[in-house]
PDB file of C-alpha atoms and ligand atoms in Angstrom:
ATOM      1  CA  MET A   1     127.432  98.610 155.137  1.00  0.00           C
ATOM      2  CA  PRO A   2     127.176  98.695 151.362  1.00  0.00           C
ATOM      3  CA  GLU A   3     130.321  99.714 149.513  1.00  0.00           C
ATOM      4  CA  LEU A   4     131.358  98.985 145.904  1.00  0.00           C
ATOM      5  CA  PRO A   5     131.348  95.117 146.040  1.00  0.00           C
ATOM      6  CA  GLU A   6     127.981  94.948 147.752  1.00  0.00           C
ATOM      7  CA  MET A   7     126.482  97.556 145.328  1.00  0.00           C
ATOM      8  CA  GLU A   8     128.119  95.867 142.325  1.00  0.00           C
ATOM      9  CA  ILE A   9     126.638  92.388 143.172  1.00  0.00           C
ATOM     10  CA  THR A  10     123.334  94.147 143.799  1.00  0.00           C
ATOM     11  CA  ALA A  11     123.377  95.719 140.405  1.00  0.00           C
ATOM     12  CA  ARG A  12     124.326  92.386 138.765  1.00  0.00           C
ATOM     13  CA  ARG A  13     121.623  90.427 140.413  1.00  0.00           C
ATOM     14  CA  LEU A  14     118.888  93.052 139.899  1.00  0.00           C
ATOM     15  CA  GLY A  15     120.195  93.584 136.432  1.00  0.00           C
ATOM     16  CA  GLU A  16     119.537  89.854 135.637  1.00  0.00           C
ATOM     17  CA  ALA A  17     116.011  90.091 136.892  1.00  0.00           C
ATOM     18  CA  LEU A  18     114.424  93.646 136.656  1.00  0.00           C
ATOM     19  CA  PRO A  19     114.710  94.550 132.957  1.00  0.00           C
ATOM     20  CA  GLY A  20     111.353  93.946 131.255  1.00  0.00           C
ATOM     21  CA  LEU A  21     109.454  93.784 134.603  1.00  0.00           C
ATOM     22  CA  ALA A  22     106.444  95.995 134.755  1.00  0.00           C
ATOM     23  CA  ILE A  23     105.969  98.458 137.590  1.00  0.00           C
ATOM     24  CA  GLU A  24     102.405  98.545 139.050  1.00  0.00           C
ATOM     25  CA  SER A  25     103.059 101.410 141.511  1.00  0.00           C
ATOM     26  CA  VAL A  26     105.687 102.729 143.878  1.00  0.00           C
ATOM     27  CA  MET A  27     105.095 103.502 147.585  1.00  0.00           C
ATOM     28  CA  THR A  28     107.439 105.413 149.941  1.00  0.00           C
ATOM     29  CA  PRO A  29     106.665 104.492 153.550  1.00  0.00           C
ATOM     30  CA  GLY A  30     110.077 105.948 154.576  1.00  0.00           C
ATOM     31  CA  LEU A  31     110.157 109.401 156.030  1.00  0.00           C
ATOM     32  CA  ASN A  32     111.567 111.833 153.504  1.00  0.00           C
ATOM     33  CA  VAL A  33     113.160 108.975 151.515  1.00  0.00           C
ATOM     34  CA  LEU A  34     112.124 110.557 148.100  1.00  0.00           C
ATOM     35  CA  LYS A  35     114.252 113.516 147.537  1.00  0.00           C
ATOM     36  CA  THR A  36     112.575 114.804 144.404  1.00  0.00           C
ATOM     37  CA  PHE A  37     108.859 115.829 143.568  1.00  0.00           C
ATOM     38  CA  ASP A  38     109.066 116.384 139.764  1.00  0.00           C
ATOM     39  CA  PRO A  39     108.410 114.116 137.927  1.00  0.00           C
ATOM     40  CA  PRO A  40     105.845 112.688 140.437  1.00  0.00           C
ATOM     41  CA  LEU A  41     106.283 109.140 141.578  1.00  0.00           C
ATOM     42  CA  HIS A  42     103.119 107.871 139.865  1.00  0.00           C
ATOM     43  CA  ALA A  43     104.783 108.826 136.507  1.00  0.00           C
ATOM     44  CA  VAL A  44     106.404 105.320 136.590  1.00  0.00           C
ATOM     45  CA  ASP A  45     102.977 103.484 137.255  1.00  0.00           C
ATOM     46  CA  ALA A  46     102.511 100.917 134.347  1.00  0.00           C
ATOM     47  CA  GLY A  47     106.035 101.581 133.170  1.00  0.00           C
ATOM     48  CA  ALA A  48     108.734  98.959 133.110  1.00  0.00           C
ATOM     49  CA  PHE A  49     112.332  98.514 134.304  1.00  0.00           C
ATOM     50  CA  THR A  50     114.828  98.761 131.472  1.00  0.00           C
ATOM     51  CA  GLY A  51     118.242  98.370 133.210  1.00  0.00           C
ATOM     52  CA  VAL A  52     120.438  98.618 136.384  1.00  0.00           C
ATOM     53  CA  ARG A  53     123.630 100.549 136.658  1.00  0.00           C
ATOM     54  CA  ARG A  54     126.144 101.209 139.436  1.00  0.00           C
ATOM     55  CA  ARG A  55     128.276 104.268 139.958  1.00  0.00           C
ATOM     56  CA  GLY A  56     130.365 104.257 143.170  1.00  0.00           C
ATOM     57  CA  LYS A  57     128.038 103.269 145.938  1.00  0.00           C
ATOM     58  CA  LEU A  58     124.997 104.560 144.007  1.00  0.00           C
ATOM     59  CA  LEU A  59     122.535 102.509 142.093  1.00  0.00           C
ATOM     60  CA  LEU A  60     120.603 103.652 138.989  1.00  0.00           C
ATOM     61  CA  LEU A  61     117.437 101.809 138.174  1.00  0.00           C
ATOM     62  CA  ASP A  62     116.327 102.855 134.564  1.00  0.00           C
ATOM     63  CA  VAL A  63     112.620 102.880 133.701  1.00  0.00           C
ATOM     64  CA  ASP A  64     110.591 103.394 130.654  1.00  0.00           C
ATOM     65  CA  THR A  65     107.340 105.045 131.503  1.00  0.00           C
ATOM     66  CA  ALA A  66     103.943 104.143 130.046  1.00  0.00           C
ATOM     67  CA  THR A  67     104.207 107.340 127.812  1.00  0.00           C
ATOM     68  CA  GLY A  68     107.647 106.228 126.637  1.00  0.00           C
ATOM     69  CA  GLU A  69     109.656 108.805 128.717  1.00  0.00           C
ATOM     70  CA  PRO A  70     112.769 107.308 130.152  1.00  0.00           C
ATOM     71  CA  LEU A  71     113.354 107.988 133.930  1.00  0.00           C
ATOM     72  CA  THR A  72     115.863 106.902 136.390  1.00  0.00           C
ATOM     73  CA  PHE A  73     115.669 106.053 140.094  1.00  0.00           C
ATOM     74  CA  LEU A  74     118.981 107.148 141.735  1.00  0.00           C
ATOM     75  CA  THR A  75     119.342 105.215 144.938  1.00  0.00           C
ATOM     76  CA  HIS A  76     121.732 105.537 147.924  1.00  0.00           C
ATOM     77  CA  LEU A  77     121.521 102.974 150.526  1.00  0.00           C
ATOM     78  CA  MET A  78     123.764 104.865 152.958  1.00  0.00           C
ATOM     79  CA  SER A  79     125.136 102.668 155.748  1.00  0.00           C
ATOM     80  CA  ALA A  80     122.175 100.483 156.660  1.00  0.00           C
ATOM     81  CA  GLY A  81     119.922 100.167 153.615  1.00  0.00           C
ATOM     82  CA  ARG A  82     119.378  97.019 151.568  1.00  0.00           C
ATOM     83  CA  LEU A  83     117.452  96.265 148.277  1.00  0.00           C
ATOM     84  CA  GLN A  84     115.700  92.952 148.009  1.00  0.00           C
ATOM     85  CA  LEU A  85     113.624  91.536 145.247  1.00  0.00           C
ATOM     86  CA  LEU A  86     110.968  89.461 146.934  1.00  0.00           C
ATOM     87  CA  ASP A  87     108.361  87.123 145.655  1.00  0.00           C
ATOM     88  CA  LYS A  88     105.774  88.190 148.257  1.00  0.00           C
ATOM     89  CA  ARG A  89     104.860  91.718 149.206  1.00  0.00           C
ATOM     90  CA  GLY A  90     105.737  92.631 152.797  1.00  0.00           C
ATOM     91  CA  SER A  91     103.378  93.608 155.601  1.00  0.00           C
ATOM     92  CA  LEU A  92     102.750  97.415 155.638  1.00  0.00           C
ATOM     93  CA  ARG A  93     103.767  97.138 159.254  1.00  0.00           C
ATOM     94  CA  ASP A  94     107.328  96.179 158.302  1.00  0.00           C
ATOM     95  CA  ARG A  95     109.043  99.250 159.887  1.00  0.00           C
ATOM     96  CA  THR A  96     112.227  98.702 157.935  1.00  0.00           C
ATOM     97  CA  SER A  97     110.446  99.505 154.576  1.00  0.00           C
ATOM     98  CA  ARG A  98     111.510 102.668 152.935  1.00  0.00           C
ATOM     99  CA  VAL A  99     110.456 102.243 149.166  1.00  0.00           C
ATOM    100  CA  LEU A 100     108.239  99.463 147.794  1.00  0.00           C
ATOM    101  CA  TRP A 101     108.258  99.007 143.940  1.00  0.00           C
ATOM    102  CA  ARG A 102     105.061  96.932 143.383  1.00  0.00           C
ATOM    103  CA  LEU A 103     105.561  94.345 140.593  1.00  0.00           C
ATOM    104  CA  PRO A 104     103.138  91.893 138.943  1.00  0.00           C
ATOM    105  CA  GLU A 105     102.273  88.578 140.579  1.00  0.00           C
ATOM    106  CA  ASP A 106     102.563  90.018 144.089  1.00  0.00           C
ATOM    107  CA  ARG A 107     106.305  90.588 143.680  1.00  0.00           C
ATOM    108  CA  GLU A 108     108.050  93.522 145.155  1.00  0.00           C
ATOM    109  CA  LEU A 109     111.398  95.277 145.044  1.00  0.00           C
ATOM    110  CA  ARG A 110     111.932  96.581 148.520  1.00  0.00           C
ATOM    111  CA  LEU A 111     114.336  99.166 149.893  1.00  0.00           C
ATOM    112  CA  ARG A 112     114.701  98.342 153.652  1.00  0.00           C
ATOM    113  CA  GLU A 113     116.776 100.072 156.166  1.00  0.00           C
ATOM    114  CA  PHE A 114     117.913  98.561 159.527  1.00  0.00           C
ATOM    115  CA  GLY A 115     118.459 100.669 162.685  1.00  0.00           C
ATOM    116  CA  THR A 116     116.754 103.717 163.873  1.00  0.00           C
ATOM    117  CA  LYS A 117     118.281 106.321 161.523  1.00  0.00           C
ATOM    118  CA  GLN A 118     116.448 107.028 158.142  1.00  0.00           C
ATOM    119  CA  ALA A 119     119.277 107.984 155.884  1.00  0.00           C
ATOM    120  CA  ALA A 120     118.817 105.962 152.634  1.00  0.00           C
ATOM    121  CA  TRP A 121     117.242 108.016 149.774  1.00  0.00           C
ATOM    122  CA  ILE A 122     116.014 107.818 146.194  1.00  0.00           C
ATOM    123  CA  LYS A 123     115.497 110.408 143.518  1.00  0.00           C
ATOM    124  CA  LEU A 124     113.321 110.069 140.414  1.00  0.00           C
ATOM    125  CA  LEU A 125     115.178 111.867 137.659  1.00  0.00           C
ATOM    126  CA  ARG A 126     114.821 112.674 133.880  1.00  0.00           C
ATOM    127  CA  PRO A 127     117.927 111.944 131.825  1.00  0.00           C
ATOM    128  CA  ASP A 128     119.043 115.595 131.924  1.00  0.00           C
ATOM    129  CA  ALA A 129     118.775 115.629 135.735  1.00  0.00           C
ATOM    130  CA  VAL A 130     120.806 112.397 135.981  1.00  0.00           C
ATOM    131  CA  ALA A 131     123.581 114.135 134.037  1.00  0.00           C
ATOM    132  CA  ALA A 132     123.359 117.179 136.159  1.00  0.00           C
ATOM    133  CA  ASP A 133     122.959 115.440 139.541  1.00  0.00           C
ATOM    134  CA  GLU A 134     125.475 116.945 141.981  1.00  0.00           C
ATOM    135  CA  GLN A 135     126.064 113.645 143.866  1.00  0.00           C
ATOM    136  CA  LEU A 136     126.931 111.721 140.609  1.00  0.00           C
ATOM    137  CA  ARG A 137     128.788 114.665 138.937  1.00  0.00           C
ATOM    138  CA  THR A 138     131.257 115.038 141.765  1.00  0.00           C
ATOM    139  CA  LEU A 139     132.164 111.369 142.191  1.00  0.00           C
ATOM    140  CA  GLY A 140     135.828 110.464 141.673  1.00  0.00           C
ATOM    141  CA  PRO A 141     136.900 107.668 139.323  1.00  0.00           C
ATOM    142  CA  GLU A 142     135.734 104.130 140.082  1.00  0.00           C
ATOM    143  CA  ALA A 143     137.986 102.216 142.542  1.00  0.00           C
ATOM    144  CA  TRP A 144     137.378  98.997 140.584  1.00  0.00           C
ATOM    145  CA  PRO A 145     137.978  97.490 138.086  1.00  0.00           C
ATOM    146  CA  ASP A 146     140.356  99.845 136.511  1.00  0.00           C
ATOM    147  CA  PRO A 147     141.244 102.793 138.781  1.00  0.00           C
ATOM    148  CA  PRO A 148     143.554 105.470 137.292  1.00  0.00           C
ATOM    149  CA  GLU A 149     147.246 105.935 138.428  1.00  0.00           C
ATOM    150  CA  LEU A 150     146.829 106.945 142.102  1.00  0.00           C
ATOM    151  CA  GLY A 151     149.952 109.220 142.644  1.00  0.00           C
ATOM    152  CA  ALA A 152     148.262 112.351 141.200  1.00  0.00           C
ATOM    153  CA  LEU A 153     144.815 111.376 142.472  1.00  0.00           C
ATOM    154  CA  LEU A 154     145.891 111.132 146.112  1.00  0.00           C
ATOM    155  CA  ARG A 155     148.328 114.119 146.168  1.00  0.00           C
ATOM    156  CA  SER A 156     146.999 115.665 149.289  1.00  0.00           C
ATOM    157  CA  PRO A 157     148.176 116.077 152.877  1.00  0.00           C
ATOM    158  CA  ARG A 158     145.329 113.923 154.189  1.00  0.00           C
ATOM    159  CA  PRO A 159     145.880 110.448 155.557  1.00  0.00           C
ATOM    160  CA  LEU A 160     145.140 107.506 153.254  1.00  0.00           C
ATOM    161  CA  HIS A 161     142.384 106.110 155.470  1.00  0.00           C
ATOM    162  CA  SER A 162     140.326 109.242 154.952  1.00  0.00           C
ATOM    163  CA  LEU A 163     141.356 110.039 151.291  1.00  0.00           C
ATOM    164  CA  LEU A 164     140.434 106.569 150.063  1.00  0.00           C
ATOM    165  CA  ARG A 165     136.893 106.794 151.614  1.00  0.00           C
ATOM    166  CA  ASP A 166     136.313 110.276 150.122  1.00  0.00           C
ATOM    167  CA  GLN A 167     133.790 109.532 147.272  1.00  0.00           C
ATOM    168  CA  GLN A 168     134.941 112.744 145.461  1.00  0.00           C
ATOM    169  CA  VAL A 169     138.589 111.328 145.334  1.00  0.00           C
ATOM    170  CA  VAL A 170     137.783 107.805 144.352  1.00  0.00           C
ATOM    171  CA  ALA A 171     134.435 106.169 144.244  1.00  0.00           C
ATOM    172  CA  GLY A 172     133.307 103.093 146.023  1.00  0.00           C
ATOM    173  CA  ILE A 173     135.429 102.382 149.056  1.00  0.00           C
ATOM    174  CA  GLY A 174     134.162 102.676 152.713  1.00  0.00           C
ATOM    175  CA  ARG A 175     135.162 101.731 156.188  1.00  0.00           C
ATOM    176  CA  THR A 176     135.374  98.034 155.721  1.00  0.00           C
ATOM    177  CA  TRP A 177     137.279  97.565 152.565  1.00  0.00           C
ATOM    178  CA  VAL A 178     139.637 100.449 153.150  1.00  0.00           C
ATOM    179  CA  ASP A 179     141.322  98.244 155.923  1.00  0.00           C
ATOM    180  CA  GLU A 180     141.695  95.264 153.681  1.00  0.00           C
ATOM    181  CA  ILE A 181     143.143  97.380 150.788  1.00  0.00           C
ATOM    182  CA  LEU A 182     145.679  99.212 153.000  1.00  0.00           C
ATOM    183  CA  HIS A 183     146.726  95.885 154.573  1.00  0.00           C
ATOM    184  CA  ALA A 184     147.141  94.359 151.156  1.00  0.00           C
ATOM    185  CA  ALA A 185     149.249  97.292 150.069  1.00  0.00           C
ATOM    186  CA  ARG A 186     151.297  97.225 153.278  1.00  0.00           C
ATOM    187  CA  LEU A 187     150.523 100.943 153.936  1.00  0.00           C
ATOM    188  CA  SER A 188     149.836 102.798 157.156  1.00  0.00           C
ATOM    189  CA  PRO A 189     146.246 104.201 157.255  1.00  0.00           C
ATOM    190  CA  PHE A 190     147.931 107.446 158.546  1.00  0.00           C
ATOM    191  CA  LYS A 191     150.459 107.785 155.676  1.00  0.00           C
ATOM    192  CA  ARG A 192     149.693 110.998 153.938  1.00  0.00           C
ATOM    193  CA  GLY A 193     148.545 110.929 150.296  1.00  0.00           C
ATOM    194  CA  ASP A 194     151.349 113.112 149.051  1.00  0.00           C
ATOM    195  CA  ASP A 195     153.952 111.102 150.915  1.00  0.00           C
ATOM    196  CA  LEU A 196     153.308 108.037 148.620  1.00  0.00           C
ATOM    197  CA  SER A 197     156.254 106.964 146.436  1.00  0.00           C
ATOM    198  CA  GLU A 198     155.553 105.813 142.923  1.00  0.00           C
ATOM    199  CA  GLU A 199     155.967 102.144 143.919  1.00  0.00           C
ATOM    200  CA  GLU A 200     153.651 102.588 146.861  1.00  0.00           C
ATOM    201  CA  ALA A 201     150.957 104.378 144.710  1.00  0.00           C
ATOM    202  CA  GLU A 202     151.117 101.370 142.276  1.00  0.00           C
ATOM    203  CA  ALA A 203     151.004  98.820 145.121  1.00  0.00           C
ATOM    204  CA  LEU A 204     147.889 100.647 146.444  1.00  0.00           C
ATOM    205  CA  ARG A 205     146.293 100.574 143.066  1.00  0.00           C
ATOM    206  CA  GLU A 206     146.876  96.934 142.648  1.00  0.00           C
ATOM    207  CA  ALA A 207     145.492  96.170 146.178  1.00  0.00           C
ATOM    208  CA  MET A 208     142.378  98.149 145.356  1.00  0.00           C
ATOM    209  CA  ILE A 209     141.775  96.045 142.243  1.00  0.00           C
ATOM    210  CA  SER A 210     142.618  92.687 143.837  1.00  0.00           C
ATOM    211  CA  GLU A 211     140.890  93.154 147.168  1.00  0.00           C
ATOM    212  CA  LEU A 212     137.577  94.529 145.766  1.00  0.00           C
ATOM    213  CA  GLY A 213     137.849  91.794 143.081  1.00  0.00           C
ATOM    214  CA  ARG A 214     138.433  89.066 145.751  1.00  0.00           C
ATOM    215  CA  VAL A 215     135.350  90.193 147.692  1.00  0.00           C
ATOM    216  CA  LEU A 216     133.290  90.448 144.463  1.00  0.00           C
ATOM    217  CA  ASP A 217     134.283  86.865 143.542  1.00  0.00           C
ATOM    218  CA  VAL A 218     133.081  85.607 146.890  1.00  0.00           C
ATOM    219  CA  TYR A 219     129.796  87.376 146.391  1.00  0.00           C
ATOM    220  CA  GLU A 220     129.434  85.956 142.880  1.00  0.00           C
ATOM    221  CA  ASP A 221     129.588  82.510 144.512  1.00  0.00           C
ATOM    222  CA  ARG A 222     127.398  83.240 147.512  1.00  0.00           C
ATOM    223  CA  VAL A 223     125.019  86.105 146.984  1.00  0.00           C
ATOM    224  CA  ALA A 224     121.707  85.360 145.091  1.00  0.00           C
ATOM    225  CA  LEU A 225     118.278  86.846 144.795  1.00  0.00           C
ATOM    226  CA  PRO A 226     116.258  87.919 146.728  1.00  0.00           C
ATOM    227  CA  LEU A 227     119.502  89.442 147.968  1.00  0.00           C
ATOM    228  CA  PRO A 228     120.486  89.048 151.646  1.00  0.00           C
ATOM    229  CA  GLU A 229     119.836  91.368 154.637  1.00  0.00           C
ATOM    230  CA  LYS A 230     123.428  90.488 155.778  1.00  0.00           C
ATOM    231  CA  PHE A 231     126.224  89.930 153.246  1.00  0.00           C
ATOM    232  CA  PRO A 232     128.851  87.419 153.839  1.00  0.00           C
ATOM    233  CA  LYS A 233     131.992  89.276 155.147  1.00  0.00           C
ATOM    234  CA  PRO A 234     135.197  87.973 153.673  1.00  0.00           C
ATOM    235  CA  THR A 235     137.305  90.345 155.790  1.00  0.00           C
ATOM    236  CA  ARG A 236     140.747  89.314 156.964  1.00  0.00           C
ATOM    237  CA  VAL A 237     141.773  92.360 158.806  1.00  0.00           C
ATOM    238  CA  HIS A 238     138.867  94.857 159.323  1.00  0.00           C
ATOM    239  CA  ALA A 239     137.428  94.224 162.897  1.00  0.00           C
ATOM    240  CA  HIS A 240     139.775  91.268 163.341  1.00  0.00           C
ATOM    241  CA  GLN A 241     141.943  93.124 165.956  1.00  0.00           C
ATOM    242  CA  GLY A 242     143.373  90.602 168.538  1.00  0.00           C
ATOM    243  CA  GLU A 243     143.636  87.926 165.924  1.00  0.00           C
ATOM    244  CA  PRO A 244     146.899  87.078 164.013  1.00  0.00           C
ATOM    245  CA  CYS A 245     147.753  88.995 160.855  1.00  0.00           C
ATOM    246  CA  PRO A 246     146.897  86.655 157.904  1.00  0.00           C
ATOM    247  CA  ARG A 247     150.355  87.493 156.410  1.00  0.00           C
ATOM    248  CA  CYS A 248     152.817  87.660 159.285  1.00  0.00           C
ATOM    249  CA  GLU A 249     150.852  86.468 162.369  1.00  0.00           C
ATOM    250  CA  THR A 250     151.510  89.629 164.391  1.00  0.00           C
ATOM    251  CA  THR A 251     148.517  90.470 166.473  1.00  0.00           C
ATOM    252  CA  LEU A 252     146.305  92.938 164.588  1.00  0.00           C
ATOM    253  CA  GLU A 253     145.593  96.226 166.345  1.00  0.00           C
ATOM    254  CA  ALA A 254     142.831  98.725 165.951  1.00  0.00           C
ATOM    255  CA  VAL A 255     141.954 102.364 166.482  1.00  0.00           C
ATOM    256  CA  PHE A 256     138.426 102.865 167.764  1.00  0.00           C
ATOM    257  CA  TYR A 257     136.386 105.857 166.624  1.00  0.00           C
ATOM    258  CA  GLU A 258     132.867 106.710 167.847  1.00  0.00           C
ATOM    259  CA  ASP A 259     131.063 104.646 165.287  1.00  0.00           C
ATOM    260  CA  TYR A 260     133.627 102.460 163.548  1.00  0.00           C
ATOM    261  CA  VAL A 261     136.915 100.755 163.898  1.00  0.00           C
ATOM    262  CA  MET A 262     140.108 101.020 161.890  1.00  0.00           C
ATOM    263  CA  SER A 263     142.104  97.652 161.966  1.00  0.00           C
ATOM    264  CA  TYR A 264     145.760  97.199 160.814  1.00  0.00           C
ATOM    265  CA  CYS A 265     148.950  95.053 161.303  1.00  0.00           C
ATOM    266  CA  PRO A 266     151.629  96.917 163.097  1.00  0.00           C
ATOM    267  CA  ARG A 267     154.362  94.834 161.531  1.00  0.00           C
ATOM    268  CA  CYS A 268     153.102  95.016 157.907  1.00  0.00           C
ATOM    269  CA  GLN A 269     151.819  98.500 157.910  1.00  0.00           C
ATOM    270  CA  THR A 270     153.188 100.820 160.572  1.00  0.00           C
ATOM    271  CA  GLU A 271     156.897  99.724 161.096  1.00  0.00           C
ATOM    272  CA  GLY A 272     155.975  98.182 164.356  1.00  0.00           C
ATOM    273  CA  ARG A 273     154.246 101.238 165.854  1.00  0.00           C
ATOM    274  CA  VAL A 274     151.022 100.800 167.602  1.00  0.00           C
ATOM    275  CA  LEU A 275     148.766 103.770 166.822  1.00  0.00           C
ATOM    276  CA  LYS A 276     146.987 105.619 169.624  1.00  0.00           C
ATOM    277  CA  ASP A 277     143.464 104.613 170.395  1.00  0.00           C
ATOM    278  CA  ARG A 278     141.803 107.884 169.869  1.00  0.00           C
ATOM    279  CA  ARG A 279     138.873 107.005 172.064  1.00  0.00           C
ATOM    280  CA  LEU A 280     141.113 105.971 174.985  1.00  0.00           C
ATOM    281  CA  SER A 281     143.416 108.911 174.634  1.00  0.00           C
ATOM    282  CA  ARG A 282     140.510 111.248 174.724  1.00  0.00           C
ATOM    283  CA  LEU A 283     139.239 109.735 178.018  1.00  0.00           C
ATOM    284  CA  LEU A 284     142.691 110.076 179.565  1.00  0.00           C
ATOM    285  CA  LYS A 285     142.994 113.693 178.763  1.00  0.00           C
TER     286      LYS A 285
HETATM  287 ZN1   ZN B   1     151.244  91.444 159.198  1.00  0.00          ZN
END
């Protein structure tokens, strides 16, 4: 699922390739994928891409239209979307297609989504609407490369595992990389934000920078255009339950939720306590 590192490498790779490319037309075979109606989608026909930006897990594709008006595609891939820049246009029968940006020489920028849910979306916005966009405006500070001091930011009775994934608190972290960050900082996923000492808040900030940076370094080496359907997964803790902790070799444990897993090391993070498996304890009730 695309989080900050996946979106950052997507922004970098598309940022190297898209600017200057003309847009022939845009099609949206996805159901309700386009969340705006004004300006109309054909406003970008015969325009050109000018730049690619990332904010949190969102991507902004800037366009100059044929009339010289700047417009922006704001894009959220949600949990199962991917952007790919392909040399050949896809078959219209490809049921994963949500948005097709038709480019010259039969090329295509394609937003695809895997699985049955259609959740990924785009908006086509004028500059004032980009500035006013609720989703963008309410995002917290970037988790990487230079997050602010976390003590004040996380002062809340909520557990770290949920606080860090709240995009309005800090932008970019999701279910995969939160486990790696908390493990690197030696913090329990259930520790409350307002129970963090100054040293712990600083360790967490450093872990955020180093873990997201580590993943991004791997992607810099291994992720190229057209961009993959599946990213390499340089995880060491997330979904590695049952394997030895990469730091102390204690067996990693996990708590299973309905649609995701939270993995941790009992020795490094929870003072030896094995946290209750919520799914199991609900079944036993
Ligand atoms: Zn450990």
